[in-house]
Coordinates of C-alpha atoms in Angstrom, one line a residue:
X1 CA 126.0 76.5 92.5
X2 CA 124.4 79.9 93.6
X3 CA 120.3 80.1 93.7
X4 CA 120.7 82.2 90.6
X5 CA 122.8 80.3 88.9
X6 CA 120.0 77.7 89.2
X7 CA 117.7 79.7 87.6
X8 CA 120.0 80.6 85.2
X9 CA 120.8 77.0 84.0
X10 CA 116.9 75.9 84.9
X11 CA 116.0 73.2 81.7
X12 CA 112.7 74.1 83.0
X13 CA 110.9 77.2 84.3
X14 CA 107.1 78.6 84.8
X15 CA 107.2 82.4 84.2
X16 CA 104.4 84.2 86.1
X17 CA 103.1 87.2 83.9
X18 CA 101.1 90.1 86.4
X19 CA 97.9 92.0 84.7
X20 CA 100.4 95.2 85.4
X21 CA 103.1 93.7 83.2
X22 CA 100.0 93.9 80.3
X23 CA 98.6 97.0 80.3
X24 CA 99.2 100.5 80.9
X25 CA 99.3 102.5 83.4
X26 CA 94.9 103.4 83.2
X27 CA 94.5 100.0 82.6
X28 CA 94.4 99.7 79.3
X29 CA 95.5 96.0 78.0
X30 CA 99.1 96.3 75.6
X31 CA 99.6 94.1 73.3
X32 CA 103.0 96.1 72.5
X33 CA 104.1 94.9 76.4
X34 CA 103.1 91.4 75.5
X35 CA 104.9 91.0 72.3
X36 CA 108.4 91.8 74.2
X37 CA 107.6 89.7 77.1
X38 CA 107.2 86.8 74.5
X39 CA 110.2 88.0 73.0
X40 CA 112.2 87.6 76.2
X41 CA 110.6 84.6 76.6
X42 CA 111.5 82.7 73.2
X43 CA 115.3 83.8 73.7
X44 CA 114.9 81.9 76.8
X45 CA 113.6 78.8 74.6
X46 CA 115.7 78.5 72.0
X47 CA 118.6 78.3 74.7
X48 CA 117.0 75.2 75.5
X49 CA 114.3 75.8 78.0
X50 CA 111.1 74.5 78.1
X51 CA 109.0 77.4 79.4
X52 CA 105.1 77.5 81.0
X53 CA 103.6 80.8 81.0
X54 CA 100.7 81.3 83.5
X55 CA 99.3 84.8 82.2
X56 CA 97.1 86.6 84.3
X57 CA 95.0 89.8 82.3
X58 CA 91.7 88.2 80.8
X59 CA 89.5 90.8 82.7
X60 CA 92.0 93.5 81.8
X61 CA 91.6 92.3 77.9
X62 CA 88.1 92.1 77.9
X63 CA 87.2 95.6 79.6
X64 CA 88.1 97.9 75.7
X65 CA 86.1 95.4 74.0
X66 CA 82.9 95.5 76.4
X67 CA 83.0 99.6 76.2
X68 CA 83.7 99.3 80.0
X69 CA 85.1 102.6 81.5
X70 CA 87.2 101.0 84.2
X71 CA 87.6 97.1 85.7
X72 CA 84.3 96.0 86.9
X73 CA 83.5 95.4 90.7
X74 CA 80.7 92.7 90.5
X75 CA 81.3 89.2 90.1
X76 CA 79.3 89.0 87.2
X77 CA 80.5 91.5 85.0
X78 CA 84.1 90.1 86.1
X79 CA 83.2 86.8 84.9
X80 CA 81.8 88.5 81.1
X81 CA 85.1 90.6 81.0
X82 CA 87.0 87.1 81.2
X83 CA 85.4 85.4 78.6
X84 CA 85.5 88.3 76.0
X85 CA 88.8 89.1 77.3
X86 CA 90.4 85.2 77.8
X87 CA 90.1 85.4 73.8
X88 CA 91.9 88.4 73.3
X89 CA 94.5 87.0 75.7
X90 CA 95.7 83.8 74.5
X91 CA 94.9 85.0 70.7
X92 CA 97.3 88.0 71.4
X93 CA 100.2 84.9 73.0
X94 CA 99.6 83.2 70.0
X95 CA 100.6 86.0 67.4
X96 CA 103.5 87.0 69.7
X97 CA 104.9 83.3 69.5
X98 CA 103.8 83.2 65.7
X99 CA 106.6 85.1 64.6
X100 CA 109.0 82.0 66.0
X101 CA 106.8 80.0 64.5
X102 CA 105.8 78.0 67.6
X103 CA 102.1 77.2 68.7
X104 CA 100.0 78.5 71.5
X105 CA 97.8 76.2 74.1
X106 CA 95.4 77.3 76.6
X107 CA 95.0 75.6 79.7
X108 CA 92.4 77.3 82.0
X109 CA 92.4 76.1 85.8
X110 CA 90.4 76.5 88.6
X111 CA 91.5 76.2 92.9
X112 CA 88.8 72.9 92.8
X113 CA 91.2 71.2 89.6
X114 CA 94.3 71.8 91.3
X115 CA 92.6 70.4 94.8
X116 CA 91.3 67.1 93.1
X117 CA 93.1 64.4 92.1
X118 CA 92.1 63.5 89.5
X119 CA 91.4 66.8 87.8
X120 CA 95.0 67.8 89.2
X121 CA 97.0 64.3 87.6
X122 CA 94.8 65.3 83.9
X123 CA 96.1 68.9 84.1
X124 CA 99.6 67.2 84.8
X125 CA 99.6 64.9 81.6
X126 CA 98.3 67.7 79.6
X127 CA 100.9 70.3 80.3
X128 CA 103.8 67.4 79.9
X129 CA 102.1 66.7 76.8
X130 CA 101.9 70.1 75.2
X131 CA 106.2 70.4 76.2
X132 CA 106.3 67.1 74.5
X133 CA 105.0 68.2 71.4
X134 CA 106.6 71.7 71.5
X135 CA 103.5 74.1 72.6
X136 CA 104.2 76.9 74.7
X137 CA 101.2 76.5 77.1
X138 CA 99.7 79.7 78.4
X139 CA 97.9 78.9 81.8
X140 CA 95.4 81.3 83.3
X141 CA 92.9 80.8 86.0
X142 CA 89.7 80.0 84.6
X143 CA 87.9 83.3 86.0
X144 CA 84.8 82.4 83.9
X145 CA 83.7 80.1 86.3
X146 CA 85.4 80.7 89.3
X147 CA 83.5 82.5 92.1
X148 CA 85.9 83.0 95.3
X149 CA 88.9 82.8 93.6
X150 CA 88.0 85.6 91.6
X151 CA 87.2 88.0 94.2
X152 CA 90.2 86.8 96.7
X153 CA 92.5 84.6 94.3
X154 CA 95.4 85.0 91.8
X155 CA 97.6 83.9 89.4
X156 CA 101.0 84.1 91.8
X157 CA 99.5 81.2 94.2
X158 CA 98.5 79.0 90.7
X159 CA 101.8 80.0 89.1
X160 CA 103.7 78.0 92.3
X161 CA 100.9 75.2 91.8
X162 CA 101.8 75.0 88.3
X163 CA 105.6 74.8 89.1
X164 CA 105.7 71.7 91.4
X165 CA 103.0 70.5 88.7
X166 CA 105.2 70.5 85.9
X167 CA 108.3 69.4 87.6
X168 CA 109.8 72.9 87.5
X169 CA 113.4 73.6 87.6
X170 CA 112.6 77.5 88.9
X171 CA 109.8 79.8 89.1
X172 CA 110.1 83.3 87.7
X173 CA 107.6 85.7 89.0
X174 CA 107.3 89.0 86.2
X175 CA 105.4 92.0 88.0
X176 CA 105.7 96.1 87.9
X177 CA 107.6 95.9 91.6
X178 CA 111.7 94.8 90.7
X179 CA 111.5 93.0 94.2
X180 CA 111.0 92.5 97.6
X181 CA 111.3 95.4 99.5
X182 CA 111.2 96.0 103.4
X183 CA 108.7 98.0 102.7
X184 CA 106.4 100.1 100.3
X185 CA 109.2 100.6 97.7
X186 CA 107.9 104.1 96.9
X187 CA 109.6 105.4 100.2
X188 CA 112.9 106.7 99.9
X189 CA 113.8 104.4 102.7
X190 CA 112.9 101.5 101.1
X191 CA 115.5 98.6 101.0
X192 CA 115.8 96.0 98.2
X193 CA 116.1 92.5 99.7
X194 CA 118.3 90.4 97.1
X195 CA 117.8 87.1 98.6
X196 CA 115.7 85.9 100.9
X197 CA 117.3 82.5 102.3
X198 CA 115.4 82.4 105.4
X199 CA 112.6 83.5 107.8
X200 CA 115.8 85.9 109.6
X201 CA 115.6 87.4 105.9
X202 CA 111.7 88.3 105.9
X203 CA 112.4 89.9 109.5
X204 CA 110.4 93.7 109.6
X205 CA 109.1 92.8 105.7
X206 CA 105.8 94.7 105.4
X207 CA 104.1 93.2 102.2
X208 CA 101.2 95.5 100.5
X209 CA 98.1 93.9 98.8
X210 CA 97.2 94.3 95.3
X211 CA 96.2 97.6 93.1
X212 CA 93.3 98.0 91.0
X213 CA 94.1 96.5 88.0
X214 CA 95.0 92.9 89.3
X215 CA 93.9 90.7 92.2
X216 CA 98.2 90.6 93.5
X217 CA 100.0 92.2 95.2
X218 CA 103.6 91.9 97.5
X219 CA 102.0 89.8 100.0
X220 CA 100.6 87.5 97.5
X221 CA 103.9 87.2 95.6
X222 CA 105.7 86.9 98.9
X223 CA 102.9 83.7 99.8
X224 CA 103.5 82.7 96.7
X225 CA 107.5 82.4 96.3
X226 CA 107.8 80.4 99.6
X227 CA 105.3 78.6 98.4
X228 CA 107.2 77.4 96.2
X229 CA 110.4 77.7 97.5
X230 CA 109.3 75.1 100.4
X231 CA 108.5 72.8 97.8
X232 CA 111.7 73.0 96.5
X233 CA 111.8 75.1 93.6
X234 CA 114.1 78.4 93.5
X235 CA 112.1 81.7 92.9
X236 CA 113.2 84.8 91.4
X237 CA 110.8 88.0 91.5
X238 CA 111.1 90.5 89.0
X239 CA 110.2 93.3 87.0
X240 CA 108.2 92.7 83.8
X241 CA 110.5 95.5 82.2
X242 CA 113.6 93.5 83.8
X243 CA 112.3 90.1 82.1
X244 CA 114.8 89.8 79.6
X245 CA 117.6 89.5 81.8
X246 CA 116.1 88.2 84.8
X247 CA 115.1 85.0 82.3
X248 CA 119.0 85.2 80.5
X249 CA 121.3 85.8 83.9
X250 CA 118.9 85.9 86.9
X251 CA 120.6 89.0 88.2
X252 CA 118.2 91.3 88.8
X253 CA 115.2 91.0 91.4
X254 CA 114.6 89.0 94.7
X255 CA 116.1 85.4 94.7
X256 CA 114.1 82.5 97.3
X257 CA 116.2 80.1 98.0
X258 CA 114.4 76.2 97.9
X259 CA 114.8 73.4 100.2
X260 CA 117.7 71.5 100.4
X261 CA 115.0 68.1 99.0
X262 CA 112.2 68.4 96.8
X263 CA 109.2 67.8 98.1
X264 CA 107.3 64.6 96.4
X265 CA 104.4 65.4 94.5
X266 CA 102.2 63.6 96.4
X267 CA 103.2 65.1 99.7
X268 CA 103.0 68.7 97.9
X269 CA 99.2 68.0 96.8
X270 CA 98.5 66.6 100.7
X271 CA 100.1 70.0 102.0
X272 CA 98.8 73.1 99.5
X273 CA 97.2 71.8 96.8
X274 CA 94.1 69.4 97.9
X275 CA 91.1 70.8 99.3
X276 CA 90.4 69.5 103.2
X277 CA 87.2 67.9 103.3
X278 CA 86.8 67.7 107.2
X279 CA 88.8 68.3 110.4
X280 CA 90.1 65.6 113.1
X281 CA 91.3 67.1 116.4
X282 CA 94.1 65.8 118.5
X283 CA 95.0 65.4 122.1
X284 CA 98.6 66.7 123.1
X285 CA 100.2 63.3 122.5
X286 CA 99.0 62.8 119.5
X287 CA 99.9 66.5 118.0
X288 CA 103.6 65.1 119.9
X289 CA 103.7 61.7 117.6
X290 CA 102.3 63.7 114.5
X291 CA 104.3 66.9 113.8
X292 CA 107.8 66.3 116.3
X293 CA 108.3 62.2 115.9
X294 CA 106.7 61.7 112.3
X295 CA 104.3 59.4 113.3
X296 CA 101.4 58.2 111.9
X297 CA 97.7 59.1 113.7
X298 CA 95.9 56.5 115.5
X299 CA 92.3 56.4 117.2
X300 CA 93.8 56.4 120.4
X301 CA 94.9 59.8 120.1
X302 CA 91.8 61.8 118.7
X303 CA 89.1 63.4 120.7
X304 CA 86.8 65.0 117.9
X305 CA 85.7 64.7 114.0
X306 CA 84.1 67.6 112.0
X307 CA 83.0 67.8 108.6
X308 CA 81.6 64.8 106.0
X309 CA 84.7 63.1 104.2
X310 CA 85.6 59.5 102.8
X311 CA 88.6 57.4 102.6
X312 CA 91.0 58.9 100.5
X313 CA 90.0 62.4 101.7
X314 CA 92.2 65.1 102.7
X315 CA 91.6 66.1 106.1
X316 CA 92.9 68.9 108.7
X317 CA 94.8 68.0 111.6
X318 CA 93.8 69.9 114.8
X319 CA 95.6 70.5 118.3
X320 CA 92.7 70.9 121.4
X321 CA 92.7 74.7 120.5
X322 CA 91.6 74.4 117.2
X323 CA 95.2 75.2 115.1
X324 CA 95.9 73.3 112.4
X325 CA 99.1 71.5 113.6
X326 CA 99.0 68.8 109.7
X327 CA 97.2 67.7 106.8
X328 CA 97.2 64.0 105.6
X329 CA 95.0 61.5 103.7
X330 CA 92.2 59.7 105.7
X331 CA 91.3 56.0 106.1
X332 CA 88.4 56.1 107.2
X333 CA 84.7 58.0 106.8
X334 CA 83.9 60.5 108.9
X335 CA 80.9 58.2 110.5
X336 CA 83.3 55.1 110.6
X337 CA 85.9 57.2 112.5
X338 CA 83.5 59.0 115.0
X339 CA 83.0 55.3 116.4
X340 CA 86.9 54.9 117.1
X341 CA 87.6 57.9 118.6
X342 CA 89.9 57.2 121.5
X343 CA 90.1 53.8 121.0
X344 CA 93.2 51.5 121.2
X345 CA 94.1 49.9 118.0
X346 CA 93.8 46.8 119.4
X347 CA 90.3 46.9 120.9
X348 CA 89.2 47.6 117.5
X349 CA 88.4 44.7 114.5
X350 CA 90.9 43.8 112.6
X351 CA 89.6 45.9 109.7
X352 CA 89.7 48.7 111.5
X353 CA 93.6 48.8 112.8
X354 CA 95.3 50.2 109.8
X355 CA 96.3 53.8 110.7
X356 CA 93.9 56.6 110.5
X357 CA 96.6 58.8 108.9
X358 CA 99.5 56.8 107.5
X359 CA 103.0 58.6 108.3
X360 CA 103.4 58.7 104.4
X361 CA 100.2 60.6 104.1
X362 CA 100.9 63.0 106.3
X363 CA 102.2 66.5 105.9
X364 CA 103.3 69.3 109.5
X365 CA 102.4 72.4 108.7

């Protein structure tokens, strides 16, 4: 089976909707551009997909309302355009699927929920619940609250979040670009990339950032697909205007192929997902046993700690110049472990022997 054919027969997909793919060219949120996405969207459905929309364009919806003359630059006024416009959002989703007579839930996420546990196994169970009782959820950052994440983040790196979250059978990213180019795909010169299968593929790719009216761009789609596709999960980018048959035949747009094996959930949280509370450098041996042999980390084979975390933790794993060779779960406090450092397991108490990074725990980057 081809990469497209995957995405063609996917039982379950996260479609990625870009602020460009909602409003017009000045800016202006469409309601008209919605209503056909949704219809592209329910055609997909009743075939027999279960589909999760993450929708970016809150601030978009909620600059008309506000009298606001063009998307605000401070954080503040951001954060009011959200809320007005987070209503306007989902309530304009919810007439589009009305006329299929399906429902409409909301699930607003920050960065911090995905990175916590907890937060990220509730958001889980919620979104499995909603496909359980037939809901089309509609998932947006929650920009109302979010500070850094809504000056630098976006809705392409949540929307591959979203898709190992769910259990996603493909990941279908719906912009105004109709793929990856080699470069700015307003140059006559530009070449269309059908399929990116490896990093020989990406070779000479110059990705652009974002425009005005959204906080994406190439580079963050590109980030965002092999994202994804490391985790397993085929990608295809598209144009919004393309979304009808990119979600009935997946012939149009950039393909990314996925790993061979999925990655577990657990390891996916470890790698992208959780937040890294602190830092534990290596010495060469140790970055050998780590990232080439699989191994797990032992006191022996770490010169420094940084930062405050706790057993359980998520912590960056450092070679002597400071790059970030893993991540993994920690053992140990960060007070507890500063008195082990270089220590041989079995000078140590028995208490105090158990791994400081179990192999399992444990992701190379």
């Amino acid at each position: 089976m081809t990469h497209r054919e995957a995405i063609r027969t996917a039982r379950r997909i996260v479609v990625k909707v870009g602020t460009t793919a909602l409003t017009t060219p000045s800016g202006v949120f469409d309601v008209g551009r919605l209503a056909t996405l949704a219809e592209a969207i329910e055609a997909r459905m009743k075939a027999g997909s279960d589909v999760v929309i993450v929708s970016s364009g809150a601030i978009a919806a909620g600059i008309e309302p506000l009298r606001l003359s063009k998307r605000p630059a401070d954080l503040a006024t951001k954060q009011a355009a959200a809320s007005v416009g987070q209503v306007a959002l989902v309530n304009a989703w919810n007439t589009a699927f009305a006329r299929y007579e399906r429902t409409v839930g909301q699930v607003l996420l920050t960065a911090h929920d995905i990175s916590m546990r907890a937060q990220h196994t509730n958001a889980q169970r919620t979104l499995d619940r909603l496909r359980v009782l037939h809901a089309v959820a509609i998932v947006n950052e929650n920009d109302t609250v979010a500070t850094n994440e809504i000056r630098f983040g976006d809705n392409d790196r949540l929307s591959a979040l979203v898709a190992h979250l769910v259990g996603a059978d493909a990941l279908v990213l719906l912009s105004d670009v109709d793929g990856l180019y080699d470069s700015d795909p307003r140059k006559v010169n530009a070449r269309l990339i059908s399929e990116v299968s490896g990093p020989a593929d990406l070779d000479g790719v110059v990705a652009g950032r974002g425009s005005h009216l959204g906080t994406g761009g190439m580079a963050s789609k590109l980030s965002s697909a092999l994202l994804a596709a490391d985790a397993g999960v085929p990608v295809l980018l598209a144009a919004a205007s393309d979304a009808a048959t990119a979600l009935v035949d997946a012939s149009v747009g950039t393909v990314f192929a996925p790993r061979p094996e999925r990655m577990s959930a657990r390891r996916f949280w470890v790698r992208y997902a959780a937040e890294a509370s602190g830092a534990i450098t290596l010495d060469d041996g140790a970055v050998r046993a780590v990232v080439r042999q699989r191994r797990s980390l032992l006191p022996a084979g770490i010169t420094a700690v940084s930062g405050r975390f706790y057993g359980g933790d998520v912590v960056e794993l450092r070679s002597q110049d400071a790059t970030m060779v893993a991540r993994g779960v920690v053992a140990y406090d960060h007070a507890e472990l500063a008195t082990m450092l270089g220590r041989s397991t079995s000078d140590l108490p028995a208490e105090m022997r158990r791994p400081v990074v179990h192999a399992d725990d444990l992701v190379a980057v």
